[in-house]
Tab-separated table of C-alpha atoms in Angstrom:
chain	number	residue	atom	x	y	z
A	121	UNK	CA	39.789	-52.361	78.144
A	122	UNK	CA	37.881	-51.160	81.179
A	123	UNK	CA	37.002	-47.467	81.206
A	124	UNK	CA	39.250	-46.535	84.120
A	125	UNK	CA	42.147	-48.318	82.407
A	126	UNK	CA	41.495	-46.240	79.296
A	127	UNK	CA	41.399	-42.976	81.178
A	128	UNK	CA	44.408	-43.900	83.293
A	129	UNK	CA	46.437	-44.902	80.236
A	130	UNK	CA	45.605	-41.676	78.411
A	131	UNK	CA	46.365	-39.602	81.497
A	132	UNK	CA	49.710	-41.326	82.003
A	133	UNK	CA	50.672	-40.767	78.384
A	134	UNK	CA	49.807	-37.069	78.468
A	135	UNK	CA	51.531	-36.567	81.811
A	136	UNK	CA	54.684	-38.119	80.426
A	137	UNK	CA	54.728	-35.693	77.510
A	138	UNK	CA	53.817	-32.566	79.486
A	139	UNK	CA	56.451	-33.045	82.186
A	140	UNK	CA	59.112	-33.549	79.521
A	141	UNK	CA	61.189	-30.307	79.366
A	142	UNK	CA	60.784	-30.282	75.584
A	143	UNK	CA	57.028	-29.755	75.933
A	144	UNK	CA	57.418	-26.129	76.961
A	145	UNK	CA	59.354	-25.414	73.790
A	146	UNK	CA	56.474	-26.470	71.541
A	147	UNK	CA	54.225	-23.735	70.132
A	148	UNK	CA	50.704	-23.748	71.537
A	149	UNK	CA	49.091	-24.979	68.267
A	150	UNK	CA	51.409	-28.002	68.315
A	151	UNK	CA	50.571	-28.685	71.968
A	152	UNK	CA	46.868	-28.413	71.159
A	153	UNK	CA	47.239	-30.905	68.327
A	154	UNK	CA	48.888	-33.425	70.637
A	155	UNK	CA	46.145	-33.093	73.244
A	156	UNK	CA	43.309	-33.121	70.703
A	157	UNK	CA	44.572	-36.400	69.234
A	158	UNK	CA	44.027	-38.091	72.595
A	159	UNK	CA	40.418	-37.237	73.337
A	160	UNK	CA	38.407	-40.157	74.726
A	161	UNK	CA	34.790	-40.928	73.853
A	162	UNK	CA	32.454	-43.032	75.989
A	163	UNK	CA	29.526	-45.020	74.546
A	164	UNK	CA	27.073	-42.284	75.529
A	165	UNK	CA	28.908	-39.892	73.201
A	166	UNK	CA	30.646	-37.825	75.873
A	167	UNK	CA	34.076	-36.510	74.930
A	168	UNK	CA	36.823	-36.250	77.553
A	169	UNK	CA	40.123	-34.412	77.401
A	170	UNK	CA	42.998	-34.438	79.901
A	171	UNK	CA	44.431	-30.951	79.928
A	172	UNK	CA	45.422	-27.909	81.955
A	173	UNK	CA	45.999	-28.240	85.709
A	174	UNK	CA	46.294	-32.021	85.185
A	175	UNK	CA	42.523	-32.389	85.122
A	176	UNK	CA	39.891	-33.905	82.882
A	177	UNK	CA	37.413	-31.809	80.895
A	178	UNK	CA	34.016	-32.836	79.543
A	179	UNK	CA	32.777	-31.456	76.231
A	180	UNK	CA	29.305	-29.924	76.226
A	181	UNK	CA	27.633	-30.893	72.933
A	182	UNK	CA	25.136	-28.061	73.260
A	183	UNK	CA	27.560	-25.155	73.044
A	184	UNK	CA	30.996	-26.719	72.548
A	185	UNK	CA	32.402	-25.623	75.918
A	186	UNK	CA	34.707	-27.820	77.987
A	187	UNK	CA	33.996	-28.118	81.721
A	188	UNK	CA	36.364	-29.481	84.371
A	189	UNK	CA	34.854	-32.839	85.354
A	190	UNK	CA	36.224	-36.148	86.685
A	191	UNK	CA	35.850	-38.987	84.164
A	192	UNK	CA	33.466	-41.923	84.670
A	193	UNK	CA	34.742	-45.162	86.179
A	194	UNK	CA	32.245	-47.630	84.779
A	195	UNK	CA	32.047	-47.018	81.024
A	196	UNK	CA	34.223	-48.132	78.145
A	197	UNK	CA	36.145	-45.492	76.246
A	198	UNK	CA	37.950	-45.219	72.937
A	199	UNK	CA	40.433	-42.672	71.662
A	200	UNK	CA	39.427	-40.272	68.894
A	201	UNK	CA	40.875	-37.162	67.326
A	202	UNK	CA	39.263	-33.805	68.045
A	203	UNK	CA	39.707	-30.640	66.010
A	204	UNK	CA	42.699	-28.932	67.628
A	205	UNK	CA	41.863	-25.468	66.323
A	206	UNK	CA	38.685	-25.262	68.410
A	207	UNK	CA	40.327	-26.150	71.715
A	208	UNK	CA	40.456	-23.108	74.021
A	209	UNK	CA	43.981	-22.099	74.979
A	210	UNK	CA	43.102	-22.390	78.672
A	211	UNK	CA	42.760	-26.164	78.245
A	212	UNK	CA	46.280	-26.694	76.952
A	213	UNK	CA	48.745	-27.732	79.677
A	214	UNK	CA	51.847	-25.575	79.803
A	215	UNK	CA	53.950	-27.857	81.990
A	216	UNK	CA	54.324	-26.107	85.364
A	217	UNK	CA	50.613	-26.610	86.067
A	218	UNK	CA	51.210	-30.379	86.129
A	219	UNK	CA	53.633	-30.069	89.054
A	220	UNK	CA	51.199	-28.337	91.416
A	221	UNK	CA	50.765	-29.569	94.992
A	222	UNK	CA	47.515	-31.619	95.032
A	223	UNK	CA	46.565	-30.744	98.611
A	224	UNK	CA	43.425	-32.052	100.313
A	225	UNK	CA	39.757	-31.097	100.115
A	226	UNK	CA	39.016	-32.138	103.683
A	227	UNK	CA	37.357	-29.683	106.020
A	228	UNK	CA	38.707	-29.265	109.539
A	229	UNK	CA	35.848	-31.308	110.952
A	230	UNK	CA	36.726	-34.901	111.767
A	231	UNK	CA	40.484	-35.116	111.154
A	232	UNK	CA	42.069	-32.656	113.576
A	233	UNK	CA	44.811	-30.183	112.835
A	234	UNK	CA	48.130	-31.714	113.990
A	235	UNK	CA	48.904	-30.757	117.592
A	236	UNK	CA	52.439	-29.680	116.731
A	237	UNK	CA	51.137	-27.275	114.081
A	238	UNK	CA	48.605	-25.772	116.484
A	239	UNK	CA	51.206	-25.339	119.205
A	240	UNK	CA	53.564	-23.497	116.857
A	241	UNK	CA	50.770	-21.134	115.829
A	242	UNK	CA	49.840	-20.626	119.489
A	243	UNK	CA	53.399	-19.599	120.381
A	244	UNK	CA	53.501	-17.205	117.424
A	245	UNK	CA	50.117	-15.768	118.372
A	246	UNK	CA	51.024	-15.275	122.015
A	247	UNK	CA	54.058	-13.182	121.104
A	248	UNK	CA	52.124	-11.217	118.487
A	249	UNK	CA	49.240	-10.453	120.833
A	250	UNK	CA	51.564	-8.398	123.032
A	251	UNK	CA	52.204	-5.848	120.270
A	252	UNK	CA	50.644	-2.388	120.528
A	253	UNK	CA	47.577	-1.636	118.440
A	254	UNK	CA	49.011	1.867	117.984
A	255	UNK	CA	52.043	0.457	116.172
A	256	UNK	CA	49.941	-2.179	114.393
A	257	UNK	CA	46.443	-0.736	113.800
A	258	UNK	CA	43.710	-3.110	112.656
A	259	UNK	CA	43.230	-2.163	108.994
A	260	UNK	CA	41.485	-5.437	108.047
A	261	UNK	CA	39.508	-8.159	109.845
A	262	UNK	CA	37.896	-5.566	112.108
A	263	UNK	CA	34.663	-7.543	111.863
A	264	UNK	CA	36.470	-10.470	113.531
A	265	UNK	CA	38.629	-8.816	116.192
A	266	UNK	CA	38.103	-6.211	118.897
A	267	UNK	CA	39.358	-2.701	118.173
A	268	UNK	CA	42.274	-2.958	120.612
A	269	UNK	CA	43.687	-6.069	118.919
A	270	UNK	CA	46.919	-5.433	116.975
A	271	UNK	CA	47.086	-6.298	113.299
A	272	UNK	CA	49.807	-8.838	114.114
A	273	UNK	CA	47.056	-11.111	115.464
A	274	UNK	CA	44.947	-10.452	112.368
A	275	UNK	CA	47.897	-11.352	110.141
A	276	UNK	CA	48.137	-14.819	111.685
A	277	UNK	CA	44.378	-15.375	111.551
A	278	UNK	CA	44.141	-14.119	107.988
A	279	UNK	CA	46.929	-16.419	106.842
A	280	UNK	CA	45.267	-19.458	108.431
A	281	UNK	CA	41.930	-18.650	106.817
A	282	UNK	CA	43.330	-17.666	103.418
A	283	UNK	CA	45.505	-20.759	103.158
A	284	UNK	CA	42.768	-23.203	104.179
A	285	UNK	CA	41.058	-25.121	101.391
A	286	UNK	CA	37.713	-24.890	103.190
A	287	UNK	CA	37.594	-23.021	106.545
A	288	UNK	CA	34.909	-25.148	108.189
A	289	UNK	CA	36.280	-26.025	111.630
A	290	UNK	CA	35.192	-28.297	114.444
A	291	UNK	CA	33.629	-26.009	117.061
A	292	UNK	CA	36.312	-26.916	119.599
A	293	UNK	CA	39.259	-27.136	117.204
A	294	UNK	CA	42.135	-25.695	119.221
A	295	UNK	CA	43.656	-23.891	116.241
A	296	UNK	CA	40.567	-21.660	116.331
A	297	UNK	CA	39.971	-21.470	120.085
A	298	UNK	CA	43.450	-20.016	120.711
A	299	UNK	CA	42.167	-16.804	119.094
A	300	UNK	CA	39.220	-16.618	121.515
A	301	UNK	CA	40.451	-13.778	123.726
A	302	UNK	CA	40.911	-11.484	120.716
A	303	UNK	CA	37.514	-11.966	119.076
A	304	UNK	CA	35.029	-9.142	118.737
A	305	UNK	CA	32.009	-11.474	118.747
A	306	UNK	CA	31.339	-15.233	118.607
A	307	UNK	CA	32.367	-16.861	115.355
A	308	UNK	CA	29.627	-17.907	112.903
A	309	UNK	CA	28.297	-21.443	113.214
A	310	UNK	CA	27.128	-23.425	116.216
A	311	UNK	CA	28.731	-25.611	118.867
A	312	UNK	CA	29.543	-28.249	116.257
A	313	UNK	CA	31.023	-26.359	113.326
A	314	UNK	CA	32.376	-22.871	112.756
A	315	UNK	CA	31.590	-21.908	109.162
A	316	UNK	CA	34.208	-19.235	108.689
A	317	UNK	CA	34.610	-16.752	105.837
A	318	UNK	CA	37.641	-17.022	103.602
A	319	UNK	CA	39.386	-13.674	103.213
A	320	UNK	CA	40.755	-12.400	99.953
A	321	UNK	CA	44.419	-11.780	99.303
A	322	UNK	CA	43.564	-8.083	99.394
A	323	UNK	CA	42.748	-8.411	103.109
A	324	UNK	CA	46.266	-9.658	103.808
A	325	UNK	CA	47.748	-6.991	101.574
A	326	UNK	CA	45.838	-4.236	103.399
A	327	UNK	CA	47.555	-5.054	106.687
A	328	UNK	CA	51.012	-4.612	105.178
A	329	UNK	CA	50.381	-1.843	102.641
A	330	UNK	CA	48.901	0.557	105.208
A	331	UNK	CA	52.068	0.385	107.308
A	332	UNK	CA	54.230	0.904	104.225
A	333	UNK	CA	52.248	4.000	103.189
A	334	UNK	CA	52.526	5.374	106.732
A	335	UNK	CA	56.290	5.208	106.581
A	336	UNK	CA	56.436	2.393	109.148
A	337	UNK	CA	58.810	0.163	107.230
A	338	UNK	CA	59.768	-2.001	110.208
A	339	UNK	CA	56.131	-2.640	111.079
A	340	UNK	CA	55.330	-3.539	107.475
A	341	UNK	CA	58.279	-5.918	107.427
A	342	UNK	CA	57.167	-7.492	110.704
A	343	UNK	CA	53.700	-8.168	109.319
A	344	UNK	CA	55.192	-9.705	106.181
A	345	UNK	CA	57.365	-11.936	108.345
A	346	UNK	CA	54.314	-13.036	110.342
A	347	UNK	CA	52.501	-13.986	107.150
A	348	UNK	CA	55.516	-16.013	106.062
A	349	UNK	CA	56.089	-17.631	109.476
A	350	UNK	CA	52.449	-18.686	109.708
A	351	UNK	CA	52.401	-20.035	106.159
A	352	UNK	CA	55.589	-21.974	106.858
A	353	UNK	CA	53.942	-23.660	109.849
A	354	UNK	CA	50.805	-24.466	107.838
A	355	UNK	CA	52.810	-26.453	105.280
A	356	UNK	CA	52.570	-29.428	107.651
A	357	UNK	CA	48.871	-29.960	106.782
A	358	UNK	CA	47.793	-30.793	103.216
A	359	UNK	CA	44.584	-28.800	103.676
A	360	UNK	CA	46.700	-25.629	103.902
A	361	UNK	CA	49.768	-26.529	101.864
A	362	UNK	CA	48.977	-25.441	98.255
A	363	UNK	CA	47.965	-21.890	99.146
A	364	UNK	CA	50.594	-21.613	101.877
A	365	UNK	CA	53.241	-22.428	99.278
A	366	UNK	CA	51.752	-19.832	96.924
A	367	UNK	CA	51.716	-17.173	99.656
A	368	UNK	CA	55.321	-17.851	100.574
A	369	UNK	CA	56.496	-17.440	96.991
A	370	UNK	CA	54.659	-14.117	96.716
A	371	UNK	CA	55.986	-12.484	99.880
A	372	UNK	CA	59.493	-13.910	100.277
A	373	UNK	CA	60.975	-11.529	97.654
A	374	UNK	CA	59.645	-8.582	99.690
A	375	UNK	CA	61.266	-10.022	102.806
A	376	UNK	CA	64.613	-10.243	101.050
A	377	UNK	CA	64.361	-6.756	99.496
A	378	UNK	CA	62.869	-4.378	102.042
A	379	UNK	CA	60.677	-1.736	100.431
A	380	UNK	CA	60.106	-3.804	97.280
A	381	UNK	CA	56.370	-3.081	97.285
A	382	UNK	CA	56.535	0.512	98.571
A	383	UNK	CA	55.957	2.107	95.135
A	384	UNK	CA	52.868	-0.060	94.647
A	385	UNK	CA	51.655	0.684	98.192
A	386	UNK	CA	51.743	4.411	97.423
A	387	UNK	CA	49.252	3.756	94.610
A	388	UNK	CA	46.779	1.535	96.472
A	389	UNK	CA	46.295	-1.918	97.981
A	390	UNK	CA	45.233	-3.415	94.666
A	391	UNK	CA	48.567	-2.440	93.109
A	392	UNK	CA	50.356	-4.367	95.867
A	393	UNK	CA	48.060	-7.343	95.357
A	394	UNK	CA	48.909	-7.393	91.668
A	395	UNK	CA	52.622	-7.196	92.510
A	396	UNK	CA	52.291	-10.212	94.790
A	397	UNK	CA	50.379	-12.211	92.183
A	398	UNK	CA	52.951	-11.382	89.515
A	399	UNK	CA	55.633	-13.059	91.629
A	400	UNK	CA	53.769	-16.349	91.977
A	401	UNK	CA	55.091	-19.170	89.738
A	402	UNK	CA	52.687	-20.744	87.216
A	403	UNK	CA	52.664	-24.050	89.116
A	404	UNK	CA	50.485	-22.378	91.757
A	405	UNK	CA	47.957	-21.159	89.225
A	406	UNK	CA	45.119	-23.395	90.392
A	407	UNK	CA	45.681	-22.494	94.048
A	408	UNK	CA	45.209	-18.825	93.103
A	409	UNK	CA	42.166	-19.159	90.856
A	410	UNK	CA	39.965	-17.567	93.533
A	411	UNK	CA	42.069	-14.419	93.115
A	412	UNK	CA	42.665	-14.497	89.369
A	413	UNK	CA	39.572	-16.140	87.840
A	414	UNK	CA	36.564	-16.591	90.158
A	415	UNK	CA	34.488	-18.320	87.465
A	416	UNK	CA	37.163	-20.915	86.758
A	417	UNK	CA	37.720	-21.275	90.486
A	418	UNK	CA	34.067	-22.220	90.919
A	419	UNK	CA	34.251	-24.780	88.103
A	420	UNK	CA	37.296	-26.418	89.660
A	421	UNK	CA	35.587	-26.434	93.053
A	422	UNK	CA	32.730	-28.339	91.439
A	423	UNK	CA	35.330	-30.756	90.040
A	424	UNK	CA	36.590	-31.340	93.595
A	425	UNK	CA	33.032	-31.915	94.771
A	426	UNK	CA	32.390	-34.479	92.039
A	427	UNK	CA	35.603	-36.277	92.956
A	428	UNK	CA	34.661	-36.265	96.625
A	429	UNK	CA	31.280	-37.930	95.958
A	430	UNK	CA	32.673	-40.379	93.385
A	431	UNK	CA	31.877	-43.323	95.671
A	432	UNK	CA	28.126	-42.673	95.377
A	433	UNK	CA	25.900	-44.573	92.914
A	434	UNK	CA	25.258	-41.319	91.005
A	435	UNK	CA	27.931	-38.646	91.637
A	436	UNK	CA	26.123	-36.069	89.493
A	437	UNK	CA	22.958	-36.426	91.559
A	438	UNK	CA	24.944	-36.280	94.794
A	439	UNK	CA	26.856	-33.162	93.734
A	440	UNK	CA	23.649	-31.525	92.506
A	441	UNK	CA	22.185	-32.023	95.971
A	442	UNK	CA	24.885	-29.794	97.428
A	443	UNK	CA	24.699	-27.262	94.590
A	444	UNK	CA	20.964	-27.006	95.248
A	445	UNK	CA	21.804	-25.042	98.397
A	446	UNK	CA	23.360	-22.164	96.484
A	447	UNK	CA	21.393	-18.966	96.073
A	448	UNK	CA	20.883	-18.342	92.347
A	449	UNK	CA	18.278	-15.636	91.817
A	450	UNK	CA	19.710	-14.810	88.379
A	451	UNK	CA	19.674	-18.473	87.293
A	452	UNK	CA	23.347	-18.311	86.468
A	453	UNK	CA	24.332	-21.620	88.048
A	454	UNK	CA	23.120	-24.093	85.374
A	455	UNK	CA	25.232	-22.371	82.707
A	456	UNK	CA	28.330	-22.946	84.860
A	457	UNK	CA	27.867	-26.722	84.977
A	458	UNK	CA	28.708	-29.520	82.560
A	459	UNK	CA	25.669	-30.950	80.782
A	460	UNK	CA	25.521	-34.085	82.975
A	461	UNK	CA	25.545	-32.122	86.217
A	462	UNK	CA	23.266	-29.464	84.743
A	463	UNK	CA	20.674	-32.142	84.000
A	464	UNK	CA	20.817	-33.485	87.564
A	465	UNK	CA	20.510	-29.964	88.986
A	466	UNK	CA	17.526	-29.131	86.795
A	467	UNK	CA	15.719	-32.233	88.011
A	468	UNK	CA	16.051	-30.901	91.545
A	469	UNK	CA	15.029	-27.428	90.422
A	470	UNK	CA	11.893	-28.740	88.756
A	471	UNK	CA	11.048	-30.564	91.984
A	472	UNK	CA	11.418	-27.326	93.953
A	473	UNK	CA	14.446	-28.582	95.882
A	474	UNK	CA	16.980	-25.877	95.037
A	475	UNK	CA	18.139	-22.821	97.002
A	476	UNK	CA	17.325	-24.492	100.331
A	477	UNK	CA	19.981	-22.683	102.361
A	478	UNK	CA	18.912	-19.348	100.940
A	479	UNK	CA	15.477	-20.003	102.402
A	480	UNK	CA	17.014	-20.757	105.833
A	481	UNK	CA	15.083	-24.006	106.124
A	482	UNK	CA	17.116	-25.331	109.032
A	483	UNK	CA	16.424	-25.850	112.701
A	484	UNK	CA	17.905	-23.406	115.233
A	485	UNK	CA	20.781	-25.766	116.028
A	486	UNK	CA	21.702	-25.855	112.361
A	487	UNK	CA	20.507	-29.362	111.551
A	488	UNK	CA	18.490	-30.035	108.471
A	489	UNK	CA	14.717	-30.253	108.372
A	490	UNK	CA	13.641	-32.738	105.635
A	491	UNK	CA	11.426	-31.005	103.104
A	492	UNK	CA	8.413	-32.385	101.323
A	493	UNK	CA	9.496	-34.387	98.281
A	494	UNK	CA	13.128	-34.465	99.374
A	495	UNK	CA	14.969	-37.698	98.722
A	496	UNK	CA	17.380	-39.153	101.256
A	497	UNK	CA	20.217	-41.602	100.966
A	498	UNK	CA	18.828	-45.057	101.765
A	499	UNK	CA	20.128	-47.000	104.759
A	500	UNK	CA	21.529	-49.808	102.626
A	501	UNK	CA	23.883	-47.326	100.937
A	502	UNK	CA	25.109	-45.609	104.097
A	503	UNK	CA	26.324	-48.832	105.683
A	504	UNK	CA	24.898	-49.511	109.168
A	505	UNK	CA	24.026	-45.915	109.746
A	506	UNK	CA	27.551	-44.649	109.196
A	507	UNK	CA	26.449	-41.651	107.151
A	508	UNK	CA	23.234	-39.710	107.951
A	509	UNK	CA	20.753	-38.883	105.220
A	510	UNK	CA	21.674	-36.309	102.602
A	511	UNK	CA	19.335	-34.224	100.436
A	512	UNK	CA	20.303	-35.831	97.139
A	513	UNK	CA	17.938	-37.467	94.630
A	514	UNK	CA	18.777	-41.159	94.761
A	515	UNK	CA	16.520	-44.142	94.048
A	516	UNK	CA	14.721	-45.869	96.880
A	517	UNK	CA	17.125	-48.810	96.784
A	518	UNK	CA	20.695	-49.169	95.664
A	519	UNK	CA	22.010	-52.463	94.371
A	520	UNK	CA	25.561	-53.661	94.729
A	521	UNK	CA	27.154	-52.347	97.885
A	522	UNK	CA	30.767	-53.357	97.211
A	523	UNK	CA	33.322	-51.162	98.910
A	524	UNK	CA	35.393	-48.750	96.823
A	525	UNK	CA	38.424	-46.651	97.817
A	526	UNK	CA	37.307	-44.089	100.343
A	527	UNK	CA	34.556	-46.211	101.859
A	528	UNK	CA	34.186	-48.011	105.150
A	529	UNK	CA	33.920	-51.760	105.517
A	530	UNK	CA	30.134	-51.409	105.509
A	531	UNK	CA	30.165	-49.725	102.108
A	532	UNK	CA	29.505	-46.184	103.306
A	533	UNK	CA	32.073	-43.400	103.116
A	534	UNK	CA	34.896	-43.608	105.608
A	535	UNK	CA	35.686	-40.745	107.936
A	536	UNK	CA	38.307	-39.114	105.734
A	537	UNK	CA	36.017	-39.290	102.705
A	538	UNK	CA	33.136	-37.693	104.600
A	539	UNK	CA	35.447	-34.857	105.645
A	540	UNK	CA	36.514	-34.449	102.006
A	541	UNK	CA	32.884	-34.131	100.875
A	542	UNK	CA	32.178	-31.568	103.588
A	543	UNK	CA	35.245	-29.555	102.621
A	544	UNK	CA	34.549	-29.677	98.893
A	545	UNK	CA	30.902	-28.714	99.407
A	546	UNK	CA	31.800	-25.736	101.602
A	547	UNK	CA	34.611	-24.635	99.276
A	548	UNK	CA	32.141	-24.717	96.388
A	549	UNK	CA	29.751	-22.511	98.332
A	550	UNK	CA	32.521	-20.033	99.088
A	551	UNK	CA	33.618	-20.056	95.446
A	552	UNK	CA	30.041	-19.268	94.430
A	553	UNK	CA	29.984	-16.406	96.932
A	554	UNK	CA	33.237	-15.033	95.515
A	555	UNK	CA	31.825	-15.226	91.986
A	556	UNK	CA	28.306	-13.892	92.548
A	557	UNK	CA	28.206	-12.202	95.940
A	558	UNK	CA	25.594	-14.712	97.135
A	559	UNK	CA	25.233	-15.014	100.885
A	560	UNK	CA	26.749	-17.941	102.780
A	561	UNK	CA	24.425	-18.983	105.648
A	562	UNK	CA	25.939	-18.349	109.079
A	563	UNK	CA	25.179	-21.915	110.148
A	564	UNK	CA	26.372	-23.522	106.965
A	565	UNK	CA	24.616	-24.971	103.952
A	566	UNK	CA	21.698	-27.267	104.661
A	567	UNK	CA	23.085	-30.181	102.668
A	568	UNK	CA	26.238	-30.266	104.787
A	569	UNK	CA	24.468	-30.856	108.074
A	570	UNK	CA	24.154	-34.613	107.554
A	571	UNK	CA	27.897	-34.752	107.062
A	572	UNK	CA	28.396	-32.824	110.287
A	573	UNK	CA	26.338	-35.412	112.161
A	574	UNK	CA	28.543	-38.139	110.655
A	575	UNK	CA	31.779	-36.467	111.736
A	576	UNK	CA	31.025	-35.061	115.179
A	577	UNK	CA	30.802	-38.587	116.542
A	578	UNK	CA	34.552	-38.951	116.043
A	579	UNK	CA	35.924	-35.614	117.172
A	580	UNK	CA	39.194	-34.748	118.880
A	581	UNK	CA	41.260	-37.785	118.010
A	582	UNK	CA	44.813	-38.204	116.806
A	583	UNK	CA	44.053	-38.936	113.140
A	584	UNK	CA	45.664	-36.410	110.837
A	585	UNK	CA	45.478	-36.061	107.025
C-alpha cells in the first residue's frame, strides 16, 4: 500500500468514528485507546497520529511530544498500537472539532476579493463614516485612523482584519483602498503589498465595551451590529469565513439580548472578551487559537505552512526557509518545531541564514537581497520562471519534475498555491509575534518577497478563491 493510501485510509476510518454521535459519549480514556491503536509508523521510525482538529501529529522521539504536522506522501506506512495513557488529552478529538470550516490559507495577493463582497463593505462603510465621532469615539485602532474618525469605521476595519487568515493585501486591493480617506497615515508595506497587523479580539471588544460602560446602550448595540453585518458579508470568501463564523456566534446572543455583556463591561474589557469566547461553540476552537492558546496557534500555523509547500522536493527545508525570517533572540523557536523541521531549521541556523528579516536585509522597495551562502530554488524546479527564487536550502538540481496538485503545467506552483504559501508564511509570522512579541517588519518578511514577485504579475483579475 502506498503511503498516502495508508494515511488516507486511517484518516477516513478515524473520521468515521469521530463524527458518529456515539463518539462524544465515550469517556476520554476510551477515545484515547481508539486513537492510539491507529498510529502509523513510516520506515524511518516516525510515528503519526490523526487526532484533534482533524489534523495529523508527529511524535518527537527526543521528548515524547506530538507536533501538528502533515504526513509524508512518499513513504510506506504500517499501523501500530501506541500507549494510550501517554497521549495528551489535547490530541484526542472530541467530535465538534472535526466539523470546523477548513477555510483557505491564501493571502489577498493574487486572487482578488470578490467584487460583490467589496461593494457591500463599501456601502456599509459609507453609511458608517457619516456617524459623529462624539457619539462613537475611537477607543481602538487609533494608530490606523485619524482622531476625527468614528469608531463605526474602526469596527468595520477591525472585523475585516480580525477575520482574515493572513492580512497581506495587494497594494491596490479595493477592499483596503475604500478606507483611504479615514487613515491617519499610509498603511505599512509598499506599492505591491500592504503587510497589515492582525488585531486581537480585545480590540473589537474595546469599541463596544466603552460605549456600554458610558451608558450609551444604543451606540454599543450599533457597533455590535456593524461587527455582525461585516462578518456576515465576509462569509463569501473562504479566507475570512472560519473566523467570521466564530465572531458571529460570539456576538449574536448580545444582539438578541440587549445589555447581555453590560455586567462584564463594568468590570473591564477582558471580562467582555471572556464572555464572548465562552459563547463560541467548540467547532470553532481552531479558528480561535490565536486568542485562547498562542503557542498552539503557532504550531498549527506551521502545519498550514508545511501543507502549503507540500509540492516542493523537501517541504521541511522550504518551510524552514520562511521560519528563518522570524526573530528569535531567546532561541525559543526550535523547541516549538517537530524534530524533522527542527533539523532543517538548525541547518540554516548553522549556516547563518536565520533571522534575516530581523536584520532588515532588504532593499528599500522591499525586495530581497540574496545573502552570501544563501540557496535559491533552481530554475528547473520553478518551471519556466514561474516562481522567483526563494531563500530555502535546496540542492543545486532537482530530479523528476512531474506536476502535482497545486502546480502549474510547467511543474512550478500555480497561482493559487503561491498565494497559499504567502498567506501561510505571513500568518506564521503573525502567530510568532502574538506568542513572543517579536517585531513584524513593516515591509514584510524577506522570504515572502519572491512570492510577491510571482503574484504581482497577475493582479486585479476576476479569479476568486
